[in-house]
Amino acid sequence: MCVAASRGYSKKAIEDYDGRPLMRLPPTHPLAAGAPAFFGDWAELRETYPDAIRSDGMSAWAFLPLTAGGRTAGMCILAYDRPHRFTADERASLTALGGLIAQAFERARLYDIKHQFAQSLQSSLLPRTLPGIPGLEVVARYLPATPGMDIGGDFYDLIRLEETVAAAVIGDVQGHDVTAAALMGQVRTAIHAHATAGANPGEVLAHTNRLLTELAPDRFTSCLYISIDLARGMACVASAGHPPALLRRPGEPARMVASAPGLLLGVDPHTEYVTAQVALPPGSVLALYTDGLIEIPGHDIGEAIGDLAAGFAPSPRRPLTDLAESMIGPVAAVEHRADDIAVLLLRTTQP
């Protein structure tokens, strides 16, 4: 057996129990059939279970199988330091307690399965690798919410459109569940399809928006799409309610990339998305991120973005990997993160 948790037992008692073979009981014994069993003194336990061990001088025991949904997950053992006569009321109460504990374990197990499935689904839908594009250095980071929190729908992508043209995308699907993770994959696929078909940034978001209003009318998605033309040194930006990108050009302080924020994807199928042009000379660094990086309960999100911009200080000699770690490091250290985080960094070089 494996001791998962204990209270009141000595360290030696735990060591005695941990790793010990399970009880060998007569087929007729209640425990063998998954029913609770009660032993009022050491002699009674020893008679039923000759291989029993006695730790910490305990003298009476209640064995409560943790069974729920037809599955036994383990056993709760309550021990008394002196002989004890278990009345009918006590046996009923302890049996009910075992059932409650078993149901709690079962709910936790099912939640873990659901969470692991959603996290696996989301990870499989995020790009395994980003395309190599001459003249563009790229680093991406994804940080899931802490265990115990539901999975989110943050995503990022880099799409090669032409020899010197690429599209950087980042977004966040509303909700924290398997549906959000699955919808995230559909959004990424739709954006990729429209982008490679030759649509401009505003058209990509408009086409994807119309699709989402049909697929999931009750789910909304923020998205930022930036087309980067390395030969011209220009970027074209369109936003669907997403936090603005940060830009630092050589010799200039970091600033937010101005763009007309359109409605979230999935709200109105007739929404049009305005684009904005931004100069992007060699050595420029763009930072795209999701709101999990900046949201702090009780703090204004505009101020949080301003603080992020004020601390955004890439240098030509600093690898983007170091910059990415410095951006997510403070958030990664937080014990309980209710939202996942995606960061996409891009630096233009000489193509």
mmCIF file of C-alpha atoms in Angstrom:
data_model
loop_
_atom_site.group_PDB
_atom_site.id
_atom_site.type_symbol
_atom_site.label_atom_id
_atom_site.label_comp_id
_atom_site.label_asym_id
_atom_site.label_seq_id
_atom_site.Cartn_x
_atom_site.Cartn_y
_atom_site.Cartn_z
ATOM 1 C CA MET A 1 0.000 0.000 0.000
ATOM 2 C CA CYS A 2 1.008 3.625 -0.407
ATOM 3 C CA VAL A 3 0.259 6.195 2.286
ATOM 4 C CA ALA A 4 -1.141 9.243 0.497
ATOM 5 C CA ALA A 5 -1.818 11.365 3.598
ATOM 6 C CA SER A 6 -1.855 11.033 7.369
ATOM 7 C CA ARG A 7 -2.495 12.935 10.558
ATOM 8 C CA GLY A 8 -1.559 12.026 14.109
ATOM 9 C CA TYR A 9 0.676 9.080 13.226
ATOM 10 C CA SER A 10 4.379 9.087 13.986
ATOM 11 C CA LYS A 11 6.953 9.082 11.225
ATOM 12 C CA LYS A 12 7.890 5.498 12.083
ATOM 13 C CA ALA A 13 4.248 4.393 11.814
ATOM 14 C CA ILE A 14 3.996 5.893 8.347
ATOM 15 C CA GLU A 15 7.213 4.152 7.330
ATOM 16 C CA ASP A 16 5.828 0.858 8.655
ATOM 17 C CA TYR A 17 2.649 1.154 6.601
ATOM 18 C CA ASP A 18 4.066 2.721 3.430
ATOM 19 C CA GLY A 19 4.963 0.062 0.872
ATOM 20 C CA ARG A 20 3.529 -2.762 2.961
ATOM 21 C CA PRO A 21 1.525 -5.419 1.046
ATOM 22 C CA LEU A 22 -2.245 -5.097 1.239
ATOM 23 C CA MET A 23 -4.189 -7.137 3.770
ATOM 24 C CA ARG A 24 -4.760 -10.792 2.967
ATOM 25 C CA LEU A 25 -8.330 -11.242 4.190
ATOM 26 C CA PRO A 26 -10.753 -14.153 4.146
ATOM 27 C CA PRO A 27 -13.169 -13.854 1.198
ATOM 28 C CA THR A 28 -16.058 -13.668 3.668
ATOM 29 C CA HIS A 29 -14.665 -10.641 5.507
ATOM 30 C CA PRO A 30 -16.506 -7.322 4.915
ATOM 31 C CA LEU A 31 -13.301 -5.551 3.832
ATOM 32 C CA ALA A 32 -12.773 -8.105 1.091
ATOM 33 C CA ALA A 33 -16.163 -7.105 -0.314
ATOM 34 C CA GLY A 34 -15.413 -3.384 -0.012
ATOM 35 C CA ALA A 35 -17.473 -2.823 3.144
ATOM 36 C CA PRO A 36 -16.272 -0.938 6.252
ATOM 37 C CA ALA A 37 -14.804 -2.962 9.108
ATOM 38 C CA PHE A 38 -14.404 -2.084 12.770
ATOM 39 C CA PHE A 39 -12.053 -3.638 15.315
ATOM 40 C CA GLY A 40 -12.546 -2.742 18.959
ATOM 41 C CA ASP A 41 -9.155 -3.970 20.222
ATOM 42 C CA TRP A 42 -5.822 -5.429 19.110
ATOM 43 C CA ALA A 43 -6.847 -9.024 19.678
ATOM 44 C CA GLU A 44 -9.869 -8.662 17.412
ATOM 45 C CA LEU A 45 -7.762 -7.157 14.606
ATOM 46 C CA ARG A 46 -5.032 -9.759 15.021
ATOM 47 C CA GLU A 47 -7.555 -12.589 14.875
ATOM 48 C CA THR A 48 -8.915 -11.397 11.541
ATOM 49 C CA TYR A 49 -5.627 -10.203 10.103
ATOM 50 C CA PRO A 50 -2.687 -12.259 11.457
ATOM 51 C CA ASP A 51 -0.130 -10.171 9.537
ATOM 52 C CA ALA A 52 -1.316 -6.917 11.103
ATOM 53 C CA ILE A 53 1.213 -4.527 12.586
ATOM 54 C CA ARG A 54 0.629 -2.321 15.593
ATOM 55 C CA SER A 55 2.049 1.183 15.510
ATOM 56 C CA ASP A 56 2.026 3.991 18.074
ATOM 57 C CA GLY A 57 0.247 1.719 20.582
ATOM 58 C CA MET A 58 -3.091 2.036 18.802
ATOM 59 C CA SER A 59 -5.806 -0.211 20.201
ATOM 60 C CA ALA A 60 -8.929 0.127 17.994
ATOM 61 C CA TRP A 61 -9.448 0.690 14.279
ATOM 62 C CA ALA A 62 -12.069 1.680 11.729
ATOM 63 C CA PHE A 63 -11.272 0.677 8.131
ATOM 64 C CA LEU A 64 -13.308 2.682 5.609
ATOM 65 C CA PRO A 65 -12.918 1.660 1.937
ATOM 66 C CA LEU A 66 -13.062 4.726 -0.307
ATOM 67 C CA THR A 67 -15.435 3.512 -2.987
ATOM 68 C CA ALA A 68 -17.311 5.743 -5.427
ATOM 69 C CA GLY A 69 -18.783 5.020 -8.815
ATOM 70 C CA GLY A 70 -17.987 1.338 -8.425
ATOM 71 C CA ARG A 71 -14.272 2.122 -8.057
ATOM 72 C CA THR A 72 -12.244 1.776 -4.856
ATOM 73 C CA ALA A 73 -9.558 4.438 -4.718
ATOM 74 C CA GLY A 74 -8.062 3.456 -1.353
ATOM 75 C CA MET A 75 -8.867 3.186 2.318
ATOM 76 C CA CYS A 76 -9.177 5.564 5.230
ATOM 77 C CA ILE A 77 -7.902 4.094 8.505
ATOM 78 C CA LEU A 78 -8.947 5.697 11.768
ATOM 79 C CA ALA A 79 -7.070 4.425 14.828
ATOM 80 C CA TYR A 80 -7.775 4.937 18.530
ATOM 81 C CA ASP A 81 -5.197 4.966 21.322
ATOM 82 C CA ARG A 82 -7.363 2.723 23.545
ATOM 83 C CA PRO A 83 -9.910 -0.060 22.993
ATOM 84 C CA HIS A 84 -13.187 1.294 21.693
ATOM 85 C CA ARG A 85 -16.654 -0.134 21.251
ATOM 86 C CA PHE A 86 -18.175 1.114 18.000
ATOM 87 C CA THR A 87 -21.887 1.723 18.460
ATOM 88 C CA ALA A 88 -24.356 1.355 15.620
ATOM 89 C CA ASP A 89 -24.619 5.145 15.307
ATOM 90 C CA GLU A 90 -20.834 5.511 15.169
ATOM 91 C CA ARG A 91 -20.549 2.840 12.494
ATOM 92 C CA ALA A 92 -23.218 4.568 10.414
ATOM 93 C CA SER A 93 -21.553 7.961 10.815
ATOM 94 C CA LEU A 94 -18.093 6.640 9.947
ATOM 95 C CA THR A 95 -19.448 4.714 6.964
ATOM 96 C CA ALA A 96 -21.075 7.921 5.717
ATOM 97 C CA LEU A 97 -17.794 9.779 6.295
ATOM 98 C CA GLY A 98 -15.943 7.219 4.173
ATOM 99 C CA GLY A 99 -18.482 7.708 1.401
ATOM 100 C CA LEU A 100 -18.038 11.492 1.469
ATOM 101 C CA ILE A 101 -14.249 11.174 1.363
ATOM 102 C CA ALA A 102 -14.502 8.731 -1.537
ATOM 103 C CA GLN A 103 -16.767 11.095 -3.488
ATOM 104 C CA ALA A 104 -14.337 13.955 -2.889
ATOM 105 C CA PHE A 105 -11.457 11.829 -4.188
ATOM 106 C CA GLU A 106 -13.516 10.811 -7.213
ATOM 107 C CA ARG A 107 -14.382 14.416 -8.035
ATOM 108 C CA ALA A 108 -10.726 15.376 -7.718
ATOM 109 C CA ARG A 109 -9.702 12.469 -9.953
ATOM 110 C CA LEU A 110 -12.254 13.384 -12.618
ATOM 111 C CA TYR A 111 -11.184 17.031 -12.442
ATOM 112 C CA ASP A 112 -7.543 16.043 -12.896
ATOM 113 C CA ILE A 113 -8.446 13.910 -15.904
ATOM 114 C CA LYS A 114 -10.457 16.742 -17.443
ATOM 115 C CA HIS A 115 -7.715 19.275 -16.734
ATOM 116 C CA GLN A 116 -4.975 17.047 -18.157
ATOM 117 C CA PHE A 117 -7.070 16.373 -21.258
ATOM 118 C CA ALA A 118 -7.722 20.076 -21.818
ATOM 119 C CA GLN A 119 -4.070 20.945 -21.246
ATOM 120 C CA SER A 120 -2.960 18.186 -23.622
ATOM 121 C CA LEU A 121 -5.500 19.366 -26.191
ATOM 122 C CA GLN A 122 -4.344 22.953 -25.942
ATOM 123 C CA SER A 123 -0.661 22.023 -26.128
ATOM 124 C CA SER A 124 -1.289 19.889 -29.211
ATOM 125 C CA LEU A 125 -3.051 22.797 -30.919
ATOM 126 C CA LEU A 126 -0.265 25.309 -30.265
ATOM 127 C CA PRO A 127 2.545 25.341 -32.856
ATOM 128 C CA ARG A 128 5.302 22.861 -32.025
ATOM 129 C CA THR A 129 7.840 24.974 -33.890
ATOM 130 C CA LEU A 130 7.750 28.376 -35.554
ATOM 131 C CA PRO A 131 8.941 28.796 -39.147
ATOM 132 C CA GLY A 132 12.410 30.180 -39.727
ATOM 133 C CA ILE A 133 12.215 33.442 -41.685
ATOM 134 C CA PRO A 134 15.401 35.221 -42.829
ATOM 135 C CA GLY A 135 15.561 38.665 -41.280
ATOM 136 C CA LEU A 136 13.273 37.807 -38.369
ATOM 137 C CA GLU A 137 14.260 36.455 -34.957
ATOM 138 C CA VAL A 138 11.337 34.919 -33.065
ATOM 139 C CA VAL A 139 10.780 33.528 -29.550
ATOM 140 C CA ALA A 140 7.488 32.306 -28.069
ATOM 141 C CA ARG A 141 6.563 31.362 -24.513
ATOM 142 C CA TYR A 142 3.404 29.783 -23.159
ATOM 143 C CA LEU A 143 2.730 29.484 -19.427
ATOM 144 C CA PRO A 144 -0.382 27.560 -18.316
ATOM 145 C CA ALA A 145 -2.437 28.509 -15.300
ATOM 146 C CA THR A 146 -1.389 26.869 -12.050
ATOM 147 C CA PRO A 147 -2.822 23.420 -11.201
ATOM 148 C CA GLY A 148 -6.306 23.715 -9.760
ATOM 149 C CA MET A 149 -7.262 26.384 -12.281
ATOM 150 C CA ASP A 150 -9.144 25.604 -15.474
ATOM 151 C CA ILE A 151 -7.323 25.598 -18.793
ATOM 152 C CA GLY A 152 -7.598 28.679 -21.000
ATOM 153 C CA GLY A 153 -7.619 29.392 -24.702
ATOM 154 C CA ASP A 154 -4.530 31.550 -25.272
ATOM 155 C CA PHE A 155 -2.775 30.986 -28.595
ATOM 156 C CA TYR A 156 -0.035 32.396 -30.806
ATOM 157 C CA ASP A 157 1.271 31.718 -34.293
ATOM 158 C CA LEU A 158 3.784 32.830 -36.882
ATOM 159 C CA ILE A 159 2.748 32.367 -40.505
ATOM 160 C CA ARG A 160 5.142 32.607 -43.432
ATOM 161 C CA LEU A 161 3.302 34.366 -46.250
ATOM 162 C CA GLU A 162 6.079 35.195 -48.720
ATOM 163 C CA GLU A 163 9.868 35.124 -48.806
ATOM 164 C CA THR A 164 10.096 38.353 -46.802
ATOM 165 C CA VAL A 165 6.560 38.632 -45.416
ATOM 166 C CA ALA A 166 5.227 36.971 -42.270
ATOM 167 C CA ALA A 167 2.208 37.285 -39.993
ATOM 168 C CA ALA A 168 2.428 37.292 -36.208
ATOM 169 C CA VAL A 169 -0.782 36.344 -34.390
ATOM 170 C CA ILE A 170 -1.808 36.176 -30.764
ATOM 171 C CA GLY A 171 -5.219 35.747 -29.175
ATOM 172 C CA ASP A 172 -7.329 34.611 -26.259
ATOM 173 C CA VAL A 173 -10.563 32.612 -26.475
ATOM 174 C CA GLN A 174 -13.142 33.406 -23.808
ATOM 175 C CA GLY A 175 -13.599 30.728 -21.168
ATOM 176 C CA HIS A 176 -11.445 28.252 -19.298
ATOM 177 C CA ASP A 177 -12.488 24.766 -20.339
ATOM 178 C CA VAL A 178 -12.140 22.116 -23.016
ATOM 179 C CA THR A 179 -14.459 24.086 -25.304
ATOM 180 C CA ALA A 180 -12.157 27.113 -25.134
ATOM 181 C CA ALA A 181 -9.130 24.981 -25.958
ATOM 182 C CA ALA A 182 -10.914 23.327 -28.898
ATOM 183 C CA LEU A 183 -12.220 26.647 -30.223
ATOM 184 C CA MET A 184 -8.714 28.051 -30.009
ATOM 185 C CA GLY A 185 -7.606 25.427 -32.522
ATOM 186 C CA GLN A 186 -10.421 26.396 -34.880
ATOM 187 C CA VAL A 187 -9.518 30.080 -34.629
ATOM 188 C CA ARG A 188 -5.866 29.365 -35.403
ATOM 189 C CA THR A 189 -6.821 27.228 -38.393
ATOM 190 C CA ALA A 190 -9.206 29.879 -39.756
ATOM 191 C CA ILE A 191 -6.650 32.671 -39.394
ATOM 192 C CA HIS A 192 -3.963 30.570 -41.052
ATOM 193 C CA ALA A 193 -6.250 29.692 -43.962
ATOM 194 C CA HIS A 194 -7.352 33.276 -44.642
ATOM 195 C CA ALA A 195 -3.823 34.657 -44.218
ATOM 196 C CA THR A 196 -2.232 32.236 -46.674
ATOM 197 C CA ALA A 197 -5.072 32.927 -49.137
ATOM 198 C CA GLY A 198 -3.805 36.505 -49.443
ATOM 199 C CA ALA A 199 -6.191 38.460 -47.202
ATOM 200 C CA ASN A 200 -4.866 41.579 -45.499
ATOM 201 C CA PRO A 201 -4.904 41.792 -41.663
ATOM 202 C CA GLY A 202 -8.330 43.450 -41.467
ATOM 203 C CA GLU A 203 -9.829 40.925 -43.862
ATOM 204 C CA VAL A 204 -8.300 37.993 -41.970
ATOM 205 C CA LEU A 205 -10.013 39.113 -38.756
ATOM 206 C CA ALA A 206 -13.299 39.889 -40.548
ATOM 207 C CA HIS A 207 -13.444 36.449 -42.202
ATOM 208 C CA THR A 208 -12.538 34.693 -38.958
ATOM 209 C CA ASN A 209 -15.102 36.739 -37.072
ATOM 210 C CA ARG A 210 -17.905 35.664 -39.408
ATOM 211 C CA LEU A 211 -16.906 32.036 -38.965
ATOM 212 C CA LEU A 212 -16.875 32.297 -35.151
ATOM 213 C CA THR A 213 -20.324 33.843 -34.969
ATOM 214 C CA GLU A 214 -21.573 30.657 -36.633
ATOM 215 C CA LEU A 215 -19.389 28.142 -34.775
ATOM 216 C CA ALA A 216 -19.699 29.514 -31.236
ATOM 217 C CA PRO A 217 -22.105 32.463 -30.936
ATOM 218 C CA ASP A 218 -21.714 32.465 -27.146
ATOM 219 C CA ARG A 219 -17.900 32.576 -27.143
ATOM 220 C CA PHE A 220 -15.766 35.610 -27.940
ATOM 221 C CA THR A 221 -12.093 35.846 -28.866
ATOM 222 C CA SER A 222 -9.595 38.676 -28.706
ATOM 223 C CA CYS A 223 -6.938 38.645 -31.398
ATOM 224 C CA LEU A 224 -4.042 40.754 -32.629
ATOM 225 C CA TYR A 225 -2.773 40.193 -36.178
ATOM 226 C CA ILE A 226 0.395 41.862 -37.484
ATOM 227 C CA SER A 227 1.674 41.422 -41.030
ATOM 228 C CA ILE A 228 5.419 42.142 -41.256
ATOM 229 C CA ASP A 229 7.021 43.107 -44.581
ATOM 230 C CA LEU A 230 10.751 42.801 -43.964
ATOM 231 C CA ALA A 231 11.759 44.106 -47.398
ATOM 232 C CA ARG A 232 9.791 47.341 -46.912
ATOM 233 C CA GLY A 233 10.451 47.611 -43.183
ATOM 234 C CA MET A 234 6.749 48.010 -42.458
ATOM 235 C CA ALA A 235 4.104 46.288 -40.355
ATOM 236 C CA CYS A 236 0.327 46.290 -40.819
ATOM 237 C CA VAL A 237 -1.699 45.860 -37.627
ATOM 238 C CA ALA A 238 -5.323 44.860 -36.981
ATOM 239 C CA SER A 239 -6.857 44.218 -33.562
ATOM 240 C CA ALA A 240 -10.019 42.514 -32.336
ATOM 241 C CA GLY A 241 -10.167 43.815 -28.775
ATOM 242 C CA HIS A 242 -6.722 42.520 -27.850
ATOM 243 C CA PRO A 243 -4.087 44.315 -25.715
ATOM 244 C CA PRO A 244 -1.776 46.370 -27.936
ATOM 245 C CA ALA A 245 1.641 45.127 -28.977
ATOM 246 C CA LEU A 246 4.756 46.820 -27.654
ATOM 247 C CA LEU A 247 7.362 48.167 -30.063
ATOM 248 C CA ARG A 248 10.871 49.360 -29.464
ATOM 249 C CA ARG A 249 12.764 50.727 -32.452
ATOM 250 C CA PRO A 250 16.529 51.433 -32.352
ATOM 251 C CA GLY A 251 17.248 54.660 -30.506
ATOM 252 C CA GLU A 252 13.650 55.109 -29.338
ATOM 253 C CA PRO A 253 11.812 54.321 -26.106
ATOM 254 C CA ALA A 254 9.305 51.485 -26.112
ATOM 255 C CA ARG A 255 5.724 52.369 -26.958
ATOM 256 C CA MET A 256 2.377 50.751 -27.538
ATOM 257 C CA VAL A 257 1.526 50.089 -31.174
ATOM 258 C CA ALA A 258 -1.476 52.247 -31.998
ATOM 259 C CA SER A 259 -4.319 50.442 -33.742
ATOM 260 C CA ALA A 260 -8.079 50.864 -33.888
ATOM 261 C CA PRO A 261 -9.395 48.160 -31.509
ATOM 262 C CA GLY A 262 -12.299 46.420 -33.245
ATOM 263 C CA LEU A 263 -14.902 44.250 -31.569
ATOM 264 C CA LEU A 264 -13.971 40.862 -30.199
ATOM 265 C CA LEU A 265 -14.296 38.055 -32.715
ATOM 266 C CA GLY A 266 -17.675 36.337 -32.506
ATOM 267 C CA VAL A 267 -19.763 39.347 -31.445
ATOM 268 C CA ASP A 268 -21.113 40.841 -34.680
ATOM 269 C CA PRO A 269 -20.687 39.034 -38.032
ATOM 270 C CA HIS A 270 -20.691 42.360 -39.912
ATOM 271 C CA THR A 271 -17.782 43.940 -38.020
ATOM 272 C CA GLU A 272 -14.994 45.406 -40.115
ATOM 273 C CA TYR A 273 -11.448 45.743 -38.771
ATOM 274 C CA VAL A 274 -9.331 48.803 -39.501
ATOM 275 C CA THR A 275 -5.607 48.395 -40.146
ATOM 276 C CA ALA A 276 -2.702 50.658 -39.198
ATOM 277 C CA GLN A 277 0.783 50.935 -40.716
ATOM 278 C CA VAL A 278 3.877 51.001 -38.527
ATOM 279 C CA ALA A 279 7.500 51.492 -39.565
ATOM 280 C CA LEU A 280 9.672 48.549 -38.575
ATOM 281 C CA PRO A 281 13.345 49.217 -39.350
ATOM 282 C CA PRO A 282 16.031 46.563 -38.717
ATOM 283 C CA GLY A 283 16.657 46.087 -35.006
ATOM 284 C CA SER A 284 13.035 46.726 -34.026
ATOM 285 C CA VAL A 285 11.514 44.457 -31.387
ATOM 286 C CA LEU A 286 7.804 43.643 -31.173
ATOM 287 C CA ALA A 287 6.145 42.038 -28.140
ATOM 288 C CA LEU A 288 2.732 40.407 -28.432
ATOM 289 C CA TYR A 289 1.143 39.015 -25.250
ATOM 290 C CA THR A 290 -2.132 37.910 -23.702
ATOM 291 C CA ASP A 291 -3.851 39.569 -20.766
ATOM 292 C CA GLY A 292 -2.672 36.951 -18.266
ATOM 293 C CA LEU A 293 0.708 38.736 -18.346
ATOM 294 C CA ILE A 294 -0.699 42.047 -17.142
ATOM 295 C CA GLU A 295 -3.997 41.462 -15.353
ATOM 296 C CA ILE A 296 -3.857 41.991 -11.605
ATOM 297 C CA PRO A 297 -7.104 42.009 -9.593
ATOM 298 C CA GLY A 298 -7.970 45.543 -8.555
ATOM 299 C CA HIS A 299 -5.511 47.193 -10.957
ATOM 300 C CA ASP A 300 -6.383 49.199 -14.070
ATOM 301 C CA ILE A 301 -5.411 47.253 -17.191
ATOM 302 C CA GLY A 302 -4.379 50.446 -19.001
ATOM 303 C CA GLU A 303 -1.909 51.261 -16.245
ATOM 304 C CA ALA A 304 -0.660 47.678 -16.290
ATOM 305 C CA ILE A 305 0.065 47.918 -20.030
ATOM 306 C CA GLY A 306 1.820 51.245 -19.452
ATOM 307 C CA ASP A 307 3.982 49.689 -16.744
ATOM 308 C CA LEU A 308 4.842 46.785 -19.058
ATOM 309 C CA ALA A 309 5.854 49.234 -21.797
ATOM 310 C CA ALA A 310 7.959 51.257 -19.364
ATOM 311 C CA GLY A 311 9.907 48.136 -18.393
ATOM 312 C CA PHE A 312 10.262 46.826 -21.955
ATOM 313 C CA ALA A 313 13.954 47.388 -22.649
ATOM 314 C CA PRO A 314 15.399 45.006 -25.242
ATOM 315 C CA SER A 315 18.957 45.606 -26.416
ATOM 316 C CA PRO A 316 20.687 44.446 -29.609
ATOM 317 C CA ARG A 317 23.046 42.207 -27.630
ATOM 318 C CA ARG A 318 20.383 40.640 -25.440
ATOM 319 C CA PRO A 319 18.934 37.356 -26.746
ATOM 320 C CA LEU A 320 15.162 37.322 -27.125
ATOM 321 C CA THR A 321 15.050 34.183 -24.978
ATOM 322 C CA ASP A 322 16.402 36.209 -22.038
ATOM 323 C CA LEU A 323 13.916 38.996 -22.724
ATOM 324 C CA ALA A 324 11.028 36.517 -22.784
ATOM 325 C CA GLU A 325 12.100 34.972 -19.480
ATOM 326 C CA SER A 326 12.389 38.393 -17.850
ATOM 327 C CA MET A 327 8.850 39.263 -18.972
ATOM 328 C CA ILE A 328 7.140 36.108 -17.715
ATOM 329 C CA GLY A 329 9.467 35.464 -14.762
ATOM 330 C CA PRO A 330 7.618 37.633 -12.201
ATOM 331 C CA VAL A 331 4.263 36.129 -13.218
ATOM 332 C CA ALA A 332 5.629 32.570 -13.240
ATOM 333 C CA ALA A 333 6.677 33.037 -9.615
ATOM 334 C CA VAL A 334 3.101 33.775 -8.531
ATOM 335 C CA GLU A 335 1.738 30.837 -6.542
ATOM 336 C CA HIS A 336 -1.778 30.911 -7.997
ATOM 337 C CA ARG A 337 -2.206 32.052 -11.603
ATOM 338 C CA ALA A 338 -5.851 32.070 -12.662
ATOM 339 C CA ASP A 339 -5.071 32.574 -16.354
ATOM 340 C CA ASP A 340 -2.609 31.217 -18.852
ATOM 341 C CA ILE A 341 -0.087 33.448 -20.613
ATOM 342 C CA ALA A 342 1.268 33.589 -24.138
ATOM 343 C CA VAL A 343 4.122 35.844 -25.265
ATOM 344 C CA LEU A 344 5.481 36.220 -28.802
ATOM 345 C CA LEU A 345 8.629 38.297 -29.375
ATOM 346 C CA LEU A 346 9.966 39.289 -32.787
ATOM 347 C CA ARG A 347 13.111 41.186 -33.766
ATOM 348 C CA THR A 348 13.822 42.372 -37.294
ATOM 349 C CA THR A 349 17.359 41.936 -38.581
ATOM 350 C CA GLN A 350 18.946 42.413 -41.986
ATOM 351 C CA PRO A 351 17.259 39.857 -44.333
#
